[in-house]
Amino acid sequence: MLSITFTTPEGDVLVETTMTDSDTVMEVAVREGVPGIVAECGGSMSCATCHVYLEPQANEAFEPKEDMERDLIDGLENCSALSRLSCQLYPAQSEGEVVVTVPDSA
Amino acid sequence: MRGTTPPEHAGTIIIGGGQAGSQTAVSLREAGYTDRIVLIAAEPYLPYQRPPLSKAFLAGDAQPATLALRGEPAYARHDIEVMVGDAVTAIDAARALVQRASGAELSWDHLVLAVGGRPSELDVPIIDGATGDLVTSTSSLEGVHLLRTADDALALRAAASKVSRLVAIGGSFIGLEVAASLSSRGVAATVLVRGDRLMSRVVHPYVADIFRRAHLARGVSLEFGAQVTALVADGRRVAAVQLSDGRRVEADCVVVGIGLTADTALAEQIGLVIDRGILVDDAGRTSHPAIYAAGDCATRLLASGATERTESVHNAVQQAKAVAAAIVEAAPPSKQVPWFWSDQFDLKLQTVGDTGHDTDTTVFAGDTPEKLVVEHRRDGVLVGVTAVSSPREFLQYRRELDRSHAVVNAQA
Ligand SMILES: Cc1cc2nc3c(=O)[nH]c(=O)nc-3n(C[C@H](O)[C@H](O)[C@H](O)COP(=O)(O)OP(=O)(O)OC[C@H]3O[C@@H](n4cnc5c(N)ncnc54)[C@H](O)[C@@H]3O)c2cc1C
Ligand code: FES
């Protein structure tokens, strides 16, 4: 199992839990009620309200970005090189620990 | 409704475990509400998303639990009591009580109606295919589906593995999405469209045409000008759909997607003002000071005096947030311009704001014939955007519209 910790941009822990291979990070966040991950479109890449930041090392624990995700992230105001859409974060490894930073919600 | 011991009390009772109900509960907690919150949900599932029911859920094989809007841990974290599989059968507004199907009464300080609606049924006669006689019993016609709940979608999915000809009645989102999802399961799908354009109520003709061509190219048949006058039965099963101009479209499975009727039964019972839905102000207040409504069941009274009822996830979420703010007496949440999406095959339709047919439009072609953006203007001002498979551009436009909207509100 992959351990996953959701934090604020200041590093305060929001939720600590685990995820399985069949979950996306968005699904975990929604199940646990992580504040700031709205996921309005339920993972159909219409809303970008599941935006998170991943440090490069954590990013390696997940499948890489595809074109549509990259495109949608480019449309976000608070995007950075660390931006990912959590509904597209399928685990690429089944062990380890990752930290996911949830942007400040507007 | 009279017990011997006083009924249990909750600060806020939310009736209806859908998008709006779940959001109201969570937004109340996020706004600092500390009283007891009880969410009463008639369906046997935790509040779930409906959009996938006509899209990925229908095309795939996932279970209803995967649709949940929030999991048990989320409700536990927020100390929200969700009573699934129970319904409110009556409200006593004078004594501030609700009666539950399970028997127990509950009293409240604030009551939120988030009861959604029911899909409109097709009101046409059924005729026997062999004799042409009118069949009197309508309830037993097999193969006719409505689509609103996870159970509806499960039933349709199960039927799809046994049928070969699907007819979707209604050329709007549900009919088109169902046709797309089931044809990807190998079912031959036909969509019956009353007018001469797809999604004609909400979508620019240019966009409707892209979707028309996309459906045809992917094997869906479209029948325009289709006025359904009867369902044709073969024994107890549906066999065809009869149209007014003589066309008869064969079907062993029919999905009716002709609109939604807001559920106003409880509200009417206690005399709330109704206008195609439960009439509310900007804060979601009904005509009773302690009762609120949000989501598909609510009709908003606009400053202009006009009324508007919207069926979308975004609307349900925004109205729920407004209700939560009103209950805790906080400032109303910042307004976002309403938006909507629909996925059909690999095409993504997104609209935001006013995309009415009477707006001035400019079309920007994308890098394929199935991508484009339409700007909608009134008096030169951008009021809405329609995008096809252009989610990045759409997001940027949404932000621009939200910003200009906020400016207008601040000036008002
Ligand atoms: C197939 C389908 C596809 C859709 N696709 C999209 C889309 O792509 N994009 C989009 O934005 N929107 C879409 N929508 C619309 C969107 O799902 C709705 O606008 C949204 O679900 C409305 O939420 P709600 O909470 O108001 O109502 P609902 O989600 O309908 O919830 C109401 C709940 O209240 C319960 N209830 C009713 N009466 C009682 C009672 N007396 N006691 C207890 N419980 C009660 C009902 O059982 C129901 O579960 C779609 C809808 C459907 C059906
Ligand atoms: S949930 Fe909407 S884009 Fe990820």
PDB file of C-alpha atoms in Angstrom, chain B residues 256-388:
ATOM      1  CA  VAL B 256     -36.701   8.097 -22.336  1.00  0.00           C
ATOM      2  CA  GLY B 257     -34.689  11.287 -21.801  1.00  0.00           C
ATOM      3  CA  ILE B 258     -37.208  14.071 -22.179  1.00  0.00           C
ATOM      4  CA  GLY B 259     -36.600  16.151 -19.105  1.00  0.00           C
ATOM      5  CA  LEU B 260     -36.979  16.348 -15.378  1.00  0.00           C
ATOM      6  CA  THR B 261     -39.829  17.346 -13.111  1.00  0.00           C
ATOM      7  CA  ALA B 262     -38.684  18.900  -9.858  1.00  0.00           C
ATOM      8  CA  ASP B 263     -39.850  16.986  -6.803  1.00  0.00           C
ATOM      9  CA  THR B 264     -42.112  19.451  -5.020  1.00  0.00           C
ATOM     10  CA  ALA B 265     -44.418  17.034  -3.189  1.00  0.00           C
ATOM     11  CA  LEU B 266     -43.164  17.719   0.338  1.00  0.00           C
ATOM     12  CA  ALA B 267     -42.916  21.449  -0.309  1.00  0.00           C
ATOM     13  CA  GLU B 268     -46.455  21.622  -1.632  1.00  0.00           C
ATOM     14  CA  GLN B 269     -47.710  19.697   1.354  1.00  0.00           C
ATOM     15  CA  ILE B 270     -46.564  22.498   3.670  1.00  0.00           C
ATOM     16  CA  GLY B 271     -47.658  25.287   1.368  1.00  0.00           C
ATOM     17  CA  LEU B 272     -44.293  26.599   0.139  1.00  0.00           C
ATOM     18  CA  VAL B 273     -44.423  28.771  -2.980  1.00  0.00           C
ATOM     19  CA  ILE B 274     -43.785  26.653  -6.081  1.00  0.00           C
ATOM     20  CA  ASP B 275     -42.829  27.786  -9.587  1.00  0.00           C
ATOM     21  CA  ARG B 276     -41.801  24.666 -11.578  1.00  0.00           C
ATOM     22  CA  GLY B 277     -39.669  24.018  -8.513  1.00  0.00           C
ATOM     23  CA  ILE B 278     -39.461  25.270  -4.943  1.00  0.00           C
ATOM     24  CA  LEU B 279     -39.105  29.028  -5.191  1.00  0.00           C
ATOM     25  CA  VAL B 280     -36.006  30.374  -3.405  1.00  0.00           C
ATOM     26  CA  ASP B 281     -34.061  33.618  -3.156  1.00  0.00           C
ATOM     27  CA  ASP B 282     -30.335  34.019  -3.771  1.00  0.00           C
ATOM     28  CA  ALA B 283     -29.571  32.505  -0.388  1.00  0.00           C
ATOM     29  CA  GLY B 284     -31.761  29.473  -1.030  1.00  0.00           C
ATOM     30  CA  ARG B 285     -34.530  30.591   1.365  1.00  0.00           C
ATOM     31  CA  THR B 286     -38.009  29.348   0.542  1.00  0.00           C
ATOM     32  CA  SER B 287     -41.179  31.171   1.501  1.00  0.00           C
ATOM     33  CA  HIS B 288     -40.761  29.689   5.018  1.00  0.00           C
ATOM     34  CA  PRO B 289     -38.027  31.481   7.000  1.00  0.00           C
ATOM     35  CA  ALA B 290     -36.385  28.324   8.392  1.00  0.00           C
ATOM     36  CA  ILE B 291     -36.713  26.147   5.294  1.00  0.00           C
ATOM     37  CA  TYR B 292     -34.251  26.216   2.419  1.00  0.00           C
ATOM     38  CA  ALA B 293     -34.026  24.443  -0.927  1.00  0.00           C
ATOM     39  CA  ALA B 294     -31.096  23.733  -3.252  1.00  0.00           C
ATOM     40  CA  GLY B 295     -30.250  21.882  -6.439  1.00  0.00           C
ATOM     41  CA  ASP B 296     -32.504  20.520  -9.154  1.00  0.00           C
ATOM     42  CA  CYS B 297     -35.643  20.982  -7.009  1.00  0.00           C
ATOM     43  CA  ALA B 298     -35.146  24.723  -6.521  1.00  0.00           C
ATOM     44  CA  THR B 299     -36.274  27.599  -8.734  1.00  0.00           C
ATOM     45  CA  ARG B 300     -34.357  30.811  -8.160  1.00  0.00           C
ATOM     46  CA  LEU B 301     -36.068  34.173  -8.240  1.00  0.00           C
ATOM     47  CA  LEU B 302     -33.734  36.540 -10.063  1.00  0.00           C
ATOM     48  CA  ALA B 303     -33.353  40.250  -9.397  1.00  0.00           C
ATOM     49  CA  SER B 304     -35.111  40.916 -12.718  1.00  0.00           C
ATOM     50  CA  GLY B 305     -38.200  39.128 -11.423  1.00  0.00           C
ATOM     51  CA  ALA B 306     -37.659  36.215 -13.797  1.00  0.00           C
ATOM     52  CA  THR B 307     -37.247  32.705 -12.420  1.00  0.00           C
ATOM     53  CA  GLU B 308     -34.694  30.071 -13.308  1.00  0.00           C
ATOM     54  CA  ARG B 309     -34.351  26.382 -12.487  1.00  0.00           C
ATOM     55  CA  THR B 310     -31.055  24.762 -13.427  1.00  0.00           C
ATOM     56  CA  GLU B 311     -30.083  21.114 -13.524  1.00  0.00           C
ATOM     57  CA  SER B 312     -26.350  20.882 -13.150  1.00  0.00           C
ATOM     58  CA  VAL B 313     -23.702  19.830 -10.691  1.00  0.00           C
ATOM     59  CA  HIS B 314     -22.262  23.320 -10.533  1.00  0.00           C
ATOM     60  CA  ASN B 315     -25.653  24.824  -9.739  1.00  0.00           C
ATOM     61  CA  ALA B 316     -26.333  22.240  -7.025  1.00  0.00           C
ATOM     62  CA  VAL B 317     -22.960  22.947  -5.415  1.00  0.00           C
ATOM     63  CA  GLN B 318     -23.323  26.737  -5.607  1.00  0.00           C
ATOM     64  CA  GLN B 319     -26.844  26.735  -4.203  1.00  0.00           C
ATOM     65  CA  ALA B 320     -25.805  24.387  -1.418  1.00  0.00           C
ATOM     66  CA  LYS B 321     -22.957  26.710  -0.449  1.00  0.00           C
ATOM     67  CA  ALA B 322     -25.344  29.657  -0.425  1.00  0.00           C
ATOM     68  CA  VAL B 323     -27.758  27.785   1.860  1.00  0.00           C
ATOM     69  CA  ALA B 324     -24.962  26.847   4.258  1.00  0.00           C
ATOM     70  CA  ALA B 325     -23.802  30.468   4.399  1.00  0.00           C
ATOM     71  CA  ALA B 326     -27.344  31.667   5.081  1.00  0.00           C
ATOM     72  CA  ILE B 327     -27.818  29.158   7.920  1.00  0.00           C
ATOM     73  CA  VAL B 328     -24.626  30.233   9.690  1.00  0.00           C
ATOM     74  CA  GLU B 329     -25.437  33.859   8.826  1.00  0.00           C
ATOM     75  CA  ALA B 330     -22.153  34.316   6.989  1.00  0.00           C
ATOM     76  CA  ALA B 331     -21.559  36.448   3.913  1.00  0.00           C
ATOM     77  CA  PRO B 332     -22.816  34.733   0.748  1.00  0.00           C
ATOM     78  CA  PRO B 333     -20.145  32.840  -1.204  1.00  0.00           C
ATOM     79  CA  SER B 334     -18.584  34.558  -4.207  1.00  0.00           C
ATOM     80  CA  LYS B 335     -20.698  33.881  -7.253  1.00  0.00           C
ATOM     81  CA  GLN B 336     -19.392  31.808 -10.113  1.00  0.00           C
ATOM     82  CA  VAL B 337     -20.847  31.896 -13.580  1.00  0.00           C
ATOM     83  CA  PRO B 338     -22.784  28.637 -14.058  1.00  0.00           C
ATOM     84  CA  TRP B 339     -21.192  25.975 -16.224  1.00  0.00           C
ATOM     85  CA  PHE B 340     -22.036  22.559 -17.563  1.00  0.00           C
ATOM     86  CA  TRP B 341     -20.337  19.727 -19.383  1.00  0.00           C
ATOM     87  CA  SER B 342     -21.348  16.693 -21.407  1.00  0.00           C
ATOM     88  CA  ASP B 343     -19.110  13.881 -22.665  1.00  0.00           C
ATOM     89  CA  GLN B 344     -20.249  12.059 -25.793  1.00  0.00           C
ATOM     90  CA  PHE B 345     -17.825   9.517 -27.225  1.00  0.00           C
ATOM     91  CA  ASP B 346     -14.463  11.279 -27.180  1.00  0.00           C
ATOM     92  CA  LEU B 347     -16.037  14.726 -27.532  1.00  0.00           C
ATOM     93  CA  LYS B 348     -16.299  17.042 -24.554  1.00  0.00           C
ATOM     94  CA  LEU B 349     -18.889  19.796 -24.618  1.00  0.00           C
ATOM     95  CA  GLN B 350     -18.589  22.590 -22.051  1.00  0.00           C
ATOM     96  CA  THR B 351     -20.714  25.689 -21.695  1.00  0.00           C
ATOM     97  CA  VAL B 352     -20.486  28.592 -19.285  1.00  0.00           C
ATOM     98  CA  GLY B 353     -22.754  31.571 -18.776  1.00  0.00           C
ATOM     99  CA  ASP B 354     -25.288  32.836 -21.266  1.00  0.00           C
ATOM    100  CA  THR B 355     -25.015  30.891 -24.513  1.00  0.00           C
ATOM    101  CA  GLY B 356     -28.501  31.774 -25.757  1.00  0.00           C
ATOM    102  CA  HIS B 357     -29.360  31.670 -29.428  1.00  0.00           C
ATOM    103  CA  ASP B 358     -29.899  35.424 -29.453  1.00  0.00           C
ATOM    104  CA  THR B 359     -26.318  36.206 -28.425  1.00  0.00           C
ATOM    105  CA  ASP B 360     -23.769  37.449 -30.961  1.00  0.00           C
ATOM    106  CA  THR B 361     -21.312  34.672 -31.612  1.00  0.00           C
ATOM    107  CA  THR B 362     -17.770  34.342 -32.871  1.00  0.00           C
ATOM    108  CA  VAL B 363     -16.513  30.861 -33.692  1.00  0.00           C
ATOM    109  CA  PHE B 364     -12.835  29.951 -33.287  1.00  0.00           C
ATOM    110  CA  ALA B 365     -11.888  26.726 -35.013  1.00  0.00           C
ATOM    111  CA  GLY B 366      -9.516  24.372 -33.215  1.00  0.00           C
ATOM    112  CA  ASP B 367      -6.806  22.206 -34.731  1.00  0.00           C
ATOM    113  CA  THR B 368      -9.265  19.444 -35.635  1.00  0.00           C
ATOM    114  CA  PRO B 369     -12.843  19.702 -36.981  1.00  0.00           C
ATOM    115  CA  GLU B 370     -14.064  18.366 -33.651  1.00  0.00           C
ATOM    116  CA  LYS B 371     -12.506  21.142 -31.569  1.00  0.00           C
ATOM    117  CA  LEU B 372     -13.751  24.700 -31.354  1.00  0.00           C
ATOM    118  CA  VAL B 373     -14.638  27.582 -29.078  1.00  0.00           C
ATOM    119  CA  VAL B 374     -17.633  29.896 -29.463  1.00  0.00           C
ATOM    120  CA  GLU B 375     -17.696  33.280 -27.731  1.00  0.00           C
ATOM    121  CA  HIS B 376     -21.150  34.630 -26.922  1.00  0.00           C
ATOM    122  CA  ARG B 377     -21.590  38.394 -26.538  1.00  0.00           C
ATOM    123  CA  ARG B 378     -24.341  40.838 -25.738  1.00  0.00           C
ATOM    124  CA  ASP B 379     -23.782  44.504 -26.558  1.00  0.00           C
ATOM    125  CA  GLY B 380     -20.172  43.610 -27.197  1.00  0.00           C
ATOM    126  CA  VAL B 381     -19.653  42.138 -23.728  1.00  0.00           C
ATOM    127  CA  LEU B 382     -18.591  38.501 -23.329  1.00  0.00           C
ATOM    128  CA  VAL B 383     -21.452  36.702 -21.552  1.00  0.00           C
ATOM    129  CA  GLY B 384     -20.831  33.038 -22.290  1.00  0.00           C
ATOM    130  CA  VAL B 385     -18.619  30.465 -23.970  1.00  0.00           C
ATOM    131  CA  THR B 386     -19.247  27.098 -25.606  1.00  0.00           C
ATOM    132  CA  ALA B 387     -16.238  24.830 -26.048  1.00  0.00           C
ATOM    133  CA  VAL B 388     -15.890  21.502 -27.792  1.00  0.00           C
TER     134      VAL B 388
END
